[in-house]
mmCIF file of C-alpha atoms in Angstrom:
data_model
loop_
_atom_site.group_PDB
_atom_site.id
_atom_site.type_symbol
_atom_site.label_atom_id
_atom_site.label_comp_id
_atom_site.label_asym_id
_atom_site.label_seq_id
_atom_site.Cartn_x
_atom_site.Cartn_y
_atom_site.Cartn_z
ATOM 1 C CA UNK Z 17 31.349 -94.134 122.414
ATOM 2 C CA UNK Z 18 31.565 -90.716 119.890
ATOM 3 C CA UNK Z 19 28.347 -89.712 121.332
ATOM 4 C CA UNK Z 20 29.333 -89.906 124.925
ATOM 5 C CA UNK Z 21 32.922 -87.892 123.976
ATOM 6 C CA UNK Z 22 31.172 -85.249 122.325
ATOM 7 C CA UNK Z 23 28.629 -84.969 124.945
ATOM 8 C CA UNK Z 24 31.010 -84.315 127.290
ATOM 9 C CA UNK Z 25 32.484 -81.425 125.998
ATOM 10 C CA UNK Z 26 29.447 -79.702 123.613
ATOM 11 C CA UNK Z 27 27.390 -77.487 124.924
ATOM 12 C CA UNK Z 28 23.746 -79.326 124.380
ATOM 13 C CA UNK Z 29 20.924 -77.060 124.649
ATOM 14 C CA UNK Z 30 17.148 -77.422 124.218
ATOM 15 C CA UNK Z 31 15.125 -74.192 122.464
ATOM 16 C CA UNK Z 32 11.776 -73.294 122.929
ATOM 17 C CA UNK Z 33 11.293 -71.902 119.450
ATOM 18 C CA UNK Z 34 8.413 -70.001 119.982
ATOM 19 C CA UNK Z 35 6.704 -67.064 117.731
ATOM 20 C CA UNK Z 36 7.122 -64.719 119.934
ATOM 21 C CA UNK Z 37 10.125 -65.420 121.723
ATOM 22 C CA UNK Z 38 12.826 -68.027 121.324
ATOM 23 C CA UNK Z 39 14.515 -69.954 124.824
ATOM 24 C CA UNK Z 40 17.193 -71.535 124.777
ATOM 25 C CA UNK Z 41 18.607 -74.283 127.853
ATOM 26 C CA UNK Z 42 22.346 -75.117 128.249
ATOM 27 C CA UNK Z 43 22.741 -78.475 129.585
ATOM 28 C CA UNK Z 44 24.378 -77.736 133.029
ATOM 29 C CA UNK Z 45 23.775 -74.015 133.002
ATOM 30 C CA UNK Z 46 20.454 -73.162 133.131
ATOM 31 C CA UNK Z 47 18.054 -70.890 130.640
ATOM 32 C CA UNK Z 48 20.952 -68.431 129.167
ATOM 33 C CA UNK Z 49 19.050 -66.767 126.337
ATOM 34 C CA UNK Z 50 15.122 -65.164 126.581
ATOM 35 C CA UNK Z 51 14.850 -62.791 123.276
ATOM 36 C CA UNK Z 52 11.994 -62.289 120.843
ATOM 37 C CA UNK Z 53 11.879 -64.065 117.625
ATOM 38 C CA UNK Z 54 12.315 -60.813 115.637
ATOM 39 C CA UNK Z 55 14.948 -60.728 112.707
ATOM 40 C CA UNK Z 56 15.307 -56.970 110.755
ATOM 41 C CA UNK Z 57 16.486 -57.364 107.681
ATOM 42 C CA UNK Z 58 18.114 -54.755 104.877
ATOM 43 C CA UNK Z 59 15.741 -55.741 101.631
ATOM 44 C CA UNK Z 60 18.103 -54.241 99.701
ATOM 45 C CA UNK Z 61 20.915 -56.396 100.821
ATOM 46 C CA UNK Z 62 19.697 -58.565 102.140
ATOM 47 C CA UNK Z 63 21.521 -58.576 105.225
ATOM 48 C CA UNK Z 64 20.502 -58.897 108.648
ATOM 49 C CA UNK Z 65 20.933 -55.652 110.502
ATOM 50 C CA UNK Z 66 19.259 -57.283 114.261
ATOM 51 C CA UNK Z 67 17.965 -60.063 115.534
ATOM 52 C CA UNK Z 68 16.246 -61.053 119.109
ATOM 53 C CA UNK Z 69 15.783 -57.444 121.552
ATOM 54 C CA UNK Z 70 17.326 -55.391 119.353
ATOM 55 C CA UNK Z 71 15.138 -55.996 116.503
ATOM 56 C CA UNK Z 72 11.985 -55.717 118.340
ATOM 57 C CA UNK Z 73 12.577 -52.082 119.249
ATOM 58 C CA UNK Z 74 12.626 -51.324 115.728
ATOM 59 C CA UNK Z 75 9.172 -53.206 115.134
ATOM 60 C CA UNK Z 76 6.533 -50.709 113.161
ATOM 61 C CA UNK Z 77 9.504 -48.023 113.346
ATOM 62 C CA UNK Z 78 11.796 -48.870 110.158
ATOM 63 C CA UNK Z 79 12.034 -47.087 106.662
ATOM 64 C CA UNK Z 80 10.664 -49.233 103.495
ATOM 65 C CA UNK Z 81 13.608 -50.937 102.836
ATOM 66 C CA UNK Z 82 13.920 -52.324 106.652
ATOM 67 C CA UNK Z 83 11.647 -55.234 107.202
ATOM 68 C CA UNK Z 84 11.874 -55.917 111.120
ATOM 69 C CA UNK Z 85 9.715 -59.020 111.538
ATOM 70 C CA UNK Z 86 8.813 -62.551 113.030
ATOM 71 C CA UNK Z 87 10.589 -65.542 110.816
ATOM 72 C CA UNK Z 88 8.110 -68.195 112.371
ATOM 73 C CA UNK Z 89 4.208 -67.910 112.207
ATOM 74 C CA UNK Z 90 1.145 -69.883 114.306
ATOM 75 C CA UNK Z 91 4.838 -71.682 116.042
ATOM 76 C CA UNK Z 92 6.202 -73.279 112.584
ATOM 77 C CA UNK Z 93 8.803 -71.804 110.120
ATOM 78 C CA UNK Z 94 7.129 -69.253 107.352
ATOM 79 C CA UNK Z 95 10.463 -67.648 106.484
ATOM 80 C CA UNK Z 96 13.500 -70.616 106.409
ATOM 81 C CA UNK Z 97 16.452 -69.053 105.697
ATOM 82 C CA UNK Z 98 16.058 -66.257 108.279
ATOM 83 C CA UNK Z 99 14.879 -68.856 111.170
ATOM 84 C CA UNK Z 100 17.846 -70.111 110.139
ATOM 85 C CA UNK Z 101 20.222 -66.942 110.647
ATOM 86 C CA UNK Z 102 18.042 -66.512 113.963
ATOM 87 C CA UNK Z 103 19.289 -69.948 115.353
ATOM 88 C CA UNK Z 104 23.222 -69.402 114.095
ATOM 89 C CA UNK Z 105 22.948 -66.575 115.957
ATOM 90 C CA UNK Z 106 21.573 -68.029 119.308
ATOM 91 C CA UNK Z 107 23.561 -70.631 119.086
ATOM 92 C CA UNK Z 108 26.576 -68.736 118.136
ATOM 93 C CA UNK Z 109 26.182 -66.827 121.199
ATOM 94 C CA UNK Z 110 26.399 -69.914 123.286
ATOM 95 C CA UNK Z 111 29.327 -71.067 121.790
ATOM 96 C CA UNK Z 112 31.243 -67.627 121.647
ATOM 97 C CA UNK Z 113 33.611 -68.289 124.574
ATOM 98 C CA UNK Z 114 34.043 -72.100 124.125
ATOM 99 C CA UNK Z 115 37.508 -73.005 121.455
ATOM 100 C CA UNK Z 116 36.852 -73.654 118.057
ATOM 101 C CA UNK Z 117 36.833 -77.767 118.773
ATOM 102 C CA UNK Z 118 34.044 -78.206 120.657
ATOM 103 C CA UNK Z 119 32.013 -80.249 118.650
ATOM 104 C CA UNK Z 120 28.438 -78.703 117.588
ATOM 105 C CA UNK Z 121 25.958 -79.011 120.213
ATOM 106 C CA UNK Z 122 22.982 -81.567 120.352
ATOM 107 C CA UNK Z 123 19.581 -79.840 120.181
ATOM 108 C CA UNK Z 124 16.465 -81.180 121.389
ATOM 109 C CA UNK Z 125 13.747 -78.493 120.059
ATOM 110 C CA UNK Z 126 9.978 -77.797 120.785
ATOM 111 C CA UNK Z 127 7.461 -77.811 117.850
ATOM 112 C CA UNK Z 128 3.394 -77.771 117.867
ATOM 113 C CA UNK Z 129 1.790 -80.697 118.133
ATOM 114 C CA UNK Z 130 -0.145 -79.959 115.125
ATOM 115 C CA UNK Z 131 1.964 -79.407 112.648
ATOM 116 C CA UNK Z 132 3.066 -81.505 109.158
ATOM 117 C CA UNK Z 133 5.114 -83.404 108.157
ATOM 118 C CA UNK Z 134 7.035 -80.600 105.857
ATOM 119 C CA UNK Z 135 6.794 -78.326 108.121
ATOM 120 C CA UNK Z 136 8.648 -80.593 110.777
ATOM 121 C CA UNK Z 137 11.361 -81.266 108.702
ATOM 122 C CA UNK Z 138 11.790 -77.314 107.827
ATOM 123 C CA UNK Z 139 12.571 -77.026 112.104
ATOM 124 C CA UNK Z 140 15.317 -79.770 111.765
ATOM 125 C CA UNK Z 141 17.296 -78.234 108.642
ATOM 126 C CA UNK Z 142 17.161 -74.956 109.996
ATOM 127 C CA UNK Z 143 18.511 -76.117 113.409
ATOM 128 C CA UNK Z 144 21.235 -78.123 111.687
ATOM 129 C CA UNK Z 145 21.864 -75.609 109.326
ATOM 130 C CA UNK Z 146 22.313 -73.373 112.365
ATOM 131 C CA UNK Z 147 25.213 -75.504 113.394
ATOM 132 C CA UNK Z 148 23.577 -78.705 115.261
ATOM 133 C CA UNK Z 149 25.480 -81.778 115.809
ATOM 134 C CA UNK Z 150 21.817 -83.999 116.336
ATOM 135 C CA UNK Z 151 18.352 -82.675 116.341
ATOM 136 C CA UNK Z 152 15.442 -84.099 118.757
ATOM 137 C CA UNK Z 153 12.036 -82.851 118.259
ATOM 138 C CA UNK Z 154 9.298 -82.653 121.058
ATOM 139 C CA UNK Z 155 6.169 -81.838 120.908
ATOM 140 C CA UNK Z 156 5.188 -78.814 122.773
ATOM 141 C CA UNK Z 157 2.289 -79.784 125.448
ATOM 142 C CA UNK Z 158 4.813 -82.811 125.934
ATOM 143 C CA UNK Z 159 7.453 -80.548 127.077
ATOM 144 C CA UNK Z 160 5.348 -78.317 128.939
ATOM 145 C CA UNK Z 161 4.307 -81.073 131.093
ATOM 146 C CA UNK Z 162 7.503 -81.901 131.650
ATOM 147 C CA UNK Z 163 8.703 -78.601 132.697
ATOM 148 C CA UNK Z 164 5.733 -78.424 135.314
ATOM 149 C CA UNK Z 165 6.751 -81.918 136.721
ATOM 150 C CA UNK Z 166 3.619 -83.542 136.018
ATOM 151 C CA UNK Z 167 4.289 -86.967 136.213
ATOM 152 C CA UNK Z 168 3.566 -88.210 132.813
ATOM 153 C CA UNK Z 169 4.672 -91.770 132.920
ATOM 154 C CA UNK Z 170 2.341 -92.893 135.470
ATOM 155 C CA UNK Z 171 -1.173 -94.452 134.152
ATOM 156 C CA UNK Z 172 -3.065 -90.989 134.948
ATOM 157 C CA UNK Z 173 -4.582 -88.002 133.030
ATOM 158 C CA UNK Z 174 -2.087 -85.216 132.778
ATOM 159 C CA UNK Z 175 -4.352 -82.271 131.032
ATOM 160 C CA UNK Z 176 -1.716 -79.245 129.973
ATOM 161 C CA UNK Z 177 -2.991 -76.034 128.247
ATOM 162 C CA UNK Z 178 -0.187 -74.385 126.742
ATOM 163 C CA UNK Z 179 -1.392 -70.822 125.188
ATOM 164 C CA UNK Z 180 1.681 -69.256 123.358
ATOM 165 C CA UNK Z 181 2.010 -66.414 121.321
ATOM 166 C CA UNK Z 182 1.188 -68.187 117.378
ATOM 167 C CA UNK Z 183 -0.423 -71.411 118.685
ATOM 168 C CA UNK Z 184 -2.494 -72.878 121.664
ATOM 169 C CA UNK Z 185 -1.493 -76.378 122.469
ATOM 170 C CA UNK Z 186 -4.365 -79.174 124.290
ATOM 171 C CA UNK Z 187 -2.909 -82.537 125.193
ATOM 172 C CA UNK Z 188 -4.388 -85.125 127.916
ATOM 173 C CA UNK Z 189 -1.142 -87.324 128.710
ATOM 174 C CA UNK Z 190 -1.153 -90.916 130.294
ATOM 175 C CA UNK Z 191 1.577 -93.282 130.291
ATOM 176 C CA UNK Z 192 4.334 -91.205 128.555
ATOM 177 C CA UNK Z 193 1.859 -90.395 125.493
ATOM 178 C CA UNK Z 194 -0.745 -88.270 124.228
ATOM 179 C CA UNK Z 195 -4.228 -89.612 124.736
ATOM 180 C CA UNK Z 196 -6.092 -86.789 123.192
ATOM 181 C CA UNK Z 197 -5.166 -83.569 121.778
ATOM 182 C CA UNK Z 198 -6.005 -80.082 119.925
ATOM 183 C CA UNK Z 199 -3.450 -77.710 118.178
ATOM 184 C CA UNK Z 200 -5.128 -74.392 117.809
ATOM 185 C CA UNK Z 201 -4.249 -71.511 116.023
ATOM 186 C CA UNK Z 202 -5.309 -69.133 118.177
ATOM 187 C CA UNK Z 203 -2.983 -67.484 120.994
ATOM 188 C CA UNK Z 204 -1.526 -64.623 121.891
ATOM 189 C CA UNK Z 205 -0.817 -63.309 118.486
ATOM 190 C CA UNK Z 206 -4.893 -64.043 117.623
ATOM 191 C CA UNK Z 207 -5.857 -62.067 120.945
ATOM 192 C CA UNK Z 208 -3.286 -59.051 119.719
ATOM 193 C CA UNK Z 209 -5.341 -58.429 116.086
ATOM 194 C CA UNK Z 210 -8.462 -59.062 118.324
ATOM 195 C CA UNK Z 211 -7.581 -55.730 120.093
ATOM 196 C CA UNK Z 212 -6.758 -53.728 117.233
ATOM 197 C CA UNK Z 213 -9.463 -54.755 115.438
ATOM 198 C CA UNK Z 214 -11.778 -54.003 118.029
ATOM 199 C CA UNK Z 215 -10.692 -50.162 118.799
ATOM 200 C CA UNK Z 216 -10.675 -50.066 115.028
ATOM 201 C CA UNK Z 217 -14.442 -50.683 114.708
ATOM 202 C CA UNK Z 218 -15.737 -49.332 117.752
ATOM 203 C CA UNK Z 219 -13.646 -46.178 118.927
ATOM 204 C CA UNK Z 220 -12.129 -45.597 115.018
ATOM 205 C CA UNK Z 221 -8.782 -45.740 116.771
ATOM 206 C CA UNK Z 222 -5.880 -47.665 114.569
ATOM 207 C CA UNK Z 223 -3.037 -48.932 117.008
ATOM 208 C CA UNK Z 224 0.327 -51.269 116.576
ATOM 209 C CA UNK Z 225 0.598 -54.627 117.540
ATOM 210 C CA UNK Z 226 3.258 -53.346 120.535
ATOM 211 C CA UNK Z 227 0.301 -51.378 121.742
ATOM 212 C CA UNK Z 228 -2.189 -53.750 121.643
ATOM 213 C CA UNK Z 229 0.220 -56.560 123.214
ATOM 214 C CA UNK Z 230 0.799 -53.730 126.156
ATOM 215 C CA UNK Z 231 -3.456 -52.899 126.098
ATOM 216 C CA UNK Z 232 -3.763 -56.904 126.613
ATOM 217 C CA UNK Z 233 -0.735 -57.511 129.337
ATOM 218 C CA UNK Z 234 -1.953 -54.030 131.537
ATOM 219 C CA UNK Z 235 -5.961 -54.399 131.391
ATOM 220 C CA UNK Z 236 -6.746 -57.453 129.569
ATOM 221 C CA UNK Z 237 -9.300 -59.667 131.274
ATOM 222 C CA UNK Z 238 -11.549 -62.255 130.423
ATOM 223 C CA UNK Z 239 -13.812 -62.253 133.302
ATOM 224 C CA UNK Z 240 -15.184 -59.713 135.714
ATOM 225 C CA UNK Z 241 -12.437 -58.153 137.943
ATOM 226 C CA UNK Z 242 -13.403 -56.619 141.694
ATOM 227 C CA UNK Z 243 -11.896 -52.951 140.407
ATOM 228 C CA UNK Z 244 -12.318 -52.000 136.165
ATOM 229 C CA UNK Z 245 -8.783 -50.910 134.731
ATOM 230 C CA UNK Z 246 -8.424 -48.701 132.935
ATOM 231 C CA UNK Z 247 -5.078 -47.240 130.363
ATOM 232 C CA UNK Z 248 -4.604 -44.177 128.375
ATOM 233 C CA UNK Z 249 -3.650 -45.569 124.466
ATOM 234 C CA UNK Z 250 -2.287 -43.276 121.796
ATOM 235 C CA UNK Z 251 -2.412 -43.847 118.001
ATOM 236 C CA UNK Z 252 -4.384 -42.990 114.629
ATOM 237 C CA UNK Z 253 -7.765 -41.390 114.266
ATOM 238 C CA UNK Z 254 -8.954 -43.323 111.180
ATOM 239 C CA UNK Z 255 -11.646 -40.325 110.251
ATOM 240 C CA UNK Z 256 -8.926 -37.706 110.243
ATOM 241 C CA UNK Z 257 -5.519 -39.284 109.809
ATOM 242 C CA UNK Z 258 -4.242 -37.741 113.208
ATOM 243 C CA UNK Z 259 -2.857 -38.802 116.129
ATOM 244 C CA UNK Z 260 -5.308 -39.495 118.925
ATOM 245 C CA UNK Z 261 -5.000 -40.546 122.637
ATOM 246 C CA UNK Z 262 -8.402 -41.805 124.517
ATOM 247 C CA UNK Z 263 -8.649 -43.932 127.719
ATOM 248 C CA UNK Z 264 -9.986 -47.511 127.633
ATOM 249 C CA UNK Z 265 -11.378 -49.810 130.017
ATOM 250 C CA UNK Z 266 -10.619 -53.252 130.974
ATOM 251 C CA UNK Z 267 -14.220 -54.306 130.141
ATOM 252 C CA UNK Z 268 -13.970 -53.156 126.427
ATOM 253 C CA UNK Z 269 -11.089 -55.467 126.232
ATOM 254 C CA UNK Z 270 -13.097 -58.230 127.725
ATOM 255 C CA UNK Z 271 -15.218 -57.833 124.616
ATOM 256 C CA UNK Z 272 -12.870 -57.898 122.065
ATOM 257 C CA UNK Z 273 -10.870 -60.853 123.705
ATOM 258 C CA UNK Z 274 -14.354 -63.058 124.327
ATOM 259 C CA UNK Z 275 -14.639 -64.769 120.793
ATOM 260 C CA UNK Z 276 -11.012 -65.826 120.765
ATOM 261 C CA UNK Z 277 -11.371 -67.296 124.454
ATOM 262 C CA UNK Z 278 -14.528 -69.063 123.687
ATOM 263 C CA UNK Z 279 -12.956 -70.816 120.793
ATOM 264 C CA UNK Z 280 -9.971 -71.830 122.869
ATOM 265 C CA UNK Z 281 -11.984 -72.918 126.112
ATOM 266 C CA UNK Z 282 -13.891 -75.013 123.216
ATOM 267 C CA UNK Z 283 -10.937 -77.043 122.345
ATOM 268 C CA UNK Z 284 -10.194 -77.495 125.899
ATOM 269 C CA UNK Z 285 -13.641 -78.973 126.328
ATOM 270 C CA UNK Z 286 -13.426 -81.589 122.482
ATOM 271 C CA UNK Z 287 -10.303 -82.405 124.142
ATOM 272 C CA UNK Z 288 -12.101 -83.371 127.465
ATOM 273 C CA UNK Z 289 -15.131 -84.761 125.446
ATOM 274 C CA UNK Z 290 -12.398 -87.475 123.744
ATOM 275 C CA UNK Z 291 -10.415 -88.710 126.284
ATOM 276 C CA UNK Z 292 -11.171 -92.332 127.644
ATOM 277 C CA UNK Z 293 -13.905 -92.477 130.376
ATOM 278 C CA UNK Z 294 -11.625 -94.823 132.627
ATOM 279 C CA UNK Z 295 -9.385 -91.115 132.910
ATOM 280 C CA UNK Z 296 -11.743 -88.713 133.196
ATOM 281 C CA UNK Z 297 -12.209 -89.459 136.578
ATOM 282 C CA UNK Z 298 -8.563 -88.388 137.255
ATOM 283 C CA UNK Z 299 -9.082 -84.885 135.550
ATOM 284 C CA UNK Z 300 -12.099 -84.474 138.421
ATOM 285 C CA UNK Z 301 -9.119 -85.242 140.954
ATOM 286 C CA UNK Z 302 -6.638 -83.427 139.099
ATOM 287 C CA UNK Z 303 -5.960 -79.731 138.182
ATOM 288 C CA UNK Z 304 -6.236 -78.767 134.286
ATOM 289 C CA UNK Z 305 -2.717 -76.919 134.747
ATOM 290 C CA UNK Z 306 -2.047 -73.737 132.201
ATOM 291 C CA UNK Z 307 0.981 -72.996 130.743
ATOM 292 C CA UNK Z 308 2.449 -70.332 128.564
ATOM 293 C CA UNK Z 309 2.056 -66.540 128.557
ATOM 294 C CA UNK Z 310 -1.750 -66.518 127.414
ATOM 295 C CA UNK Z 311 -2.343 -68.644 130.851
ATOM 296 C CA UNK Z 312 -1.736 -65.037 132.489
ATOM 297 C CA UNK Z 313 -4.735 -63.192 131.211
ATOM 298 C CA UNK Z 314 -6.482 -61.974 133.902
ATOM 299 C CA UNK Z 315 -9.671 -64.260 134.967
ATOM 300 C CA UNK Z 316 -8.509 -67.220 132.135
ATOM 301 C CA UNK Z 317 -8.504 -69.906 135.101
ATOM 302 C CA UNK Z 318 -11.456 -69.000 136.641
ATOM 303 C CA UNK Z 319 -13.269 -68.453 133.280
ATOM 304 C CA UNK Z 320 -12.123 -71.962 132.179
ATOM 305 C CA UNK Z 321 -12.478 -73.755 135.590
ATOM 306 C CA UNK Z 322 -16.244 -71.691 135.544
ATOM 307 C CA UNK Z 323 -17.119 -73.286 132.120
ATOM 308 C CA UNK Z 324 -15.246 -76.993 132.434
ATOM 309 C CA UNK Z 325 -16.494 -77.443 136.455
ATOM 310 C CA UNK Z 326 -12.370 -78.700 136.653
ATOM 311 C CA UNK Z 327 -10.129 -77.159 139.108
ATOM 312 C CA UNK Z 328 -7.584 -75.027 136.740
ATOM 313 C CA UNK Z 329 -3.999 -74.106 138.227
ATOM 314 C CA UNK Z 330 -1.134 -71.577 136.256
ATOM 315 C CA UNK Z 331 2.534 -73.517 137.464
ATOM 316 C CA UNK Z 332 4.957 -72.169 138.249
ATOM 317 C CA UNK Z 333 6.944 -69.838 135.980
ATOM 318 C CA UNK Z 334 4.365 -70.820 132.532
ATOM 319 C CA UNK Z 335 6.406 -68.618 130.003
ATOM 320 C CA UNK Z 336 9.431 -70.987 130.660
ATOM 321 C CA UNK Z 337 7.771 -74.519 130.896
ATOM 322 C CA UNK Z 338 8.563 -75.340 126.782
ATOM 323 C CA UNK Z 339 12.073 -74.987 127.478
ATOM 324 C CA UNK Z 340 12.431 -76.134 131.028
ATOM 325 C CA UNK Z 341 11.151 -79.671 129.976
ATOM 326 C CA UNK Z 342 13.199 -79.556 126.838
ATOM 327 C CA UNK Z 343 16.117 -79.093 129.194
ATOM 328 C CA UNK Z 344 14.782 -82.210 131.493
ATOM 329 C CA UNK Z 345 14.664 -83.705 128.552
ATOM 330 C CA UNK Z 346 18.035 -82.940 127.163
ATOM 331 C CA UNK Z 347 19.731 -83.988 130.849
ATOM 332 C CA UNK Z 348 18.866 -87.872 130.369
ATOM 333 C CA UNK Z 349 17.586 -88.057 126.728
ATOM 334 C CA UNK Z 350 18.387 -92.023 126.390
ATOM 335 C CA UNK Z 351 15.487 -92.592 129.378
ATOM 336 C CA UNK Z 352 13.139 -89.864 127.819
ATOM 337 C CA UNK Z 353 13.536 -91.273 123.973
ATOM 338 C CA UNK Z 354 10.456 -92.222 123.724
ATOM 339 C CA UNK Z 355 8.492 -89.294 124.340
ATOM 340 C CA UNK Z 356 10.515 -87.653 121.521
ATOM 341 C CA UNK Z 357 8.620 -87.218 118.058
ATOM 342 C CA UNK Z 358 11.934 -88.650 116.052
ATOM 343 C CA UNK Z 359 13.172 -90.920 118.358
ATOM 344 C CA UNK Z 360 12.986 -93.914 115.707
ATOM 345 C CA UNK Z 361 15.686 -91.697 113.714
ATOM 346 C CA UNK Z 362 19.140 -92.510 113.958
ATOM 347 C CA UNK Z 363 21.693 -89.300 114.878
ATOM 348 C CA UNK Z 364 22.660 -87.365 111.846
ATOM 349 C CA UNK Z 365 26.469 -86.392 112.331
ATOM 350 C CA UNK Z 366 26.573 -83.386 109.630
#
């Protein structure tokens, strides 16, 4: 009875927390908030001068004693108290034009599949140190699937790639569970260094990760396009210490982005290799569908679909599936409980 009156008047709202950017759902409303998980902090003060947008612009551009960076690493919490100040100040934001007695919201929050115990519970006090009435937890390819509709509850292979920015997410779904699975490390972050590094060793050219994430969104591919791209990138000449602007080509970037890829199209393929023979047959019938922002590199799908002999589809909208099935999720979360990774918990009214 509690829970239904403070449903009715608290804003719930389901969060994507992702390493590079943090979405947040309001029951009823939609996706409001689509900001980078950047916090720049005063190390003198410690205060927090920016967080989301405005932090980002200052990434690779503050003085010594400004540290503008990313409170969550590989899509779990490295820094706690500042994930923490992040979330207030979502969540704040929500909440700014609602009075002072609507009760705190209920949060149902995406984490990696592959992550521990500890670092679990460091998502849930953050987010209810952040001001959360309840906390849900969901596993990430879980709510991806459920933000592309797949229909997860029937006795069929769902297979969901989910390639964010810190981790890359493999799950093979049947019957409202995970049949088989792979957390990777490796994502959009991992394909970032893997472009810096590369025009570091072969063109002695030292660029920021801004750059590089604008090199792989522009001319990144990972298989053979009909027309090369090509991009003028400024930055350091290693040998002389001066700034230096040359023109790459998409096909260098295909190099430096190959060993990543293969390692991800890998655990695509030990995923396939352990699921159950009786739904295998299904993923032959069935799409292996992509989600997140890595699923947009030019050629992935037809690199994957060339190497796995599956038919490979992006949905619809991949950046936002995380927080679009957190928000299905969050719209009739007594008849999804059980997908939920602490749905055996009873609500914790802090």
């Amino acid at each position: 009875m509690l829970d239904k009156l403070f449903g009715a008047f608290s804003k719930d709202i389901g969060i994507d927390l992702g390493t590079a950017n943090t979405l947040i759902y309001v029951k009823g409303r939609g996706i409001v908030i689509n900001e980078p998980s950047v916090v720049a902090v005063n190390r003198k003060t410690g205060q927090i001068i920016a967080i989301g947008a405005e932090a980002q612009k200052m990434v690779g551009k503050t003085p010594g004693y400004i540290m503008a960076s990313r409170p969550l690493v590989a899509g779990v919490v490295s820094d706690f108290e500042v994930t923490e100040q992040m979330l207030k100040y979502f969540i704040d934001r929500i909440h700014k034009e609602s009075f002072t007695l609507v009760p705190r919201p209920r949060v149902v929050i995406g984490i990696p599949s592959g992550v521990t115990e500890v670092e679990r519970r460091a998502v849930e006090d953050a987010t209810f140190n952040a001001g959360a009435r309840e906390v849900y937890l969901i596993e990430e390819p879980m709510a991806a699937a459920i933000g592309a509709r797949l229909p997860i509850h029937d006795p069929k292979a769902n297979l969901i790639v989910d390639i964010g920015g810190g981790t890359t997410e493999v799950a093979v779904i049947s019957l409202g569970g995970v049949v088989a699975s792979q957390s990777l490390r490796i994502a959009g972050d991992k394909l970032n260094e893997d472009i810096i590094q590369y025009l570091k060793d072969e063109h002695r050219l030292l660029i920021g990760e801004r750059s590089a994430e604008e090199v792989k969104i522009t001319i990144g591919s990972v298989w053979p396009q009909s027309e090369e791209l090509e991009m003028e990138v400024s930055g350091r000449d290693i040998v002389t210490g001066l700034p230096k602007e040359m023109k790459i080509i998409s096909s260098d970037i295909r190099k430096a982005l190959m060993r990543s890829t293969r390692t991800i199209i890998n655990a695509i393929k030990d995923t396939i290799e352990e699921t159950p023979p009786e739904l295998i047959s299904d993923l032959i019938k069935k799409s292996i569908h992509l989600a997140g922002g890595g699923s947009l590199l030019k050629g992935f799908d037809v690199l994957l679909s060339h190497e796995t002999k599956l038919p490979v589809k992006i949905i619809d909208d991949p950046l936002t599936a995380v927080v679009r099935g957190c928000g299905v999720v969050l719209e009739d979360i007594d008849k999804l409980r059980d997908i939920l990774v602490n749905s055996d918990k009873e609500p914790d009214f802090k």
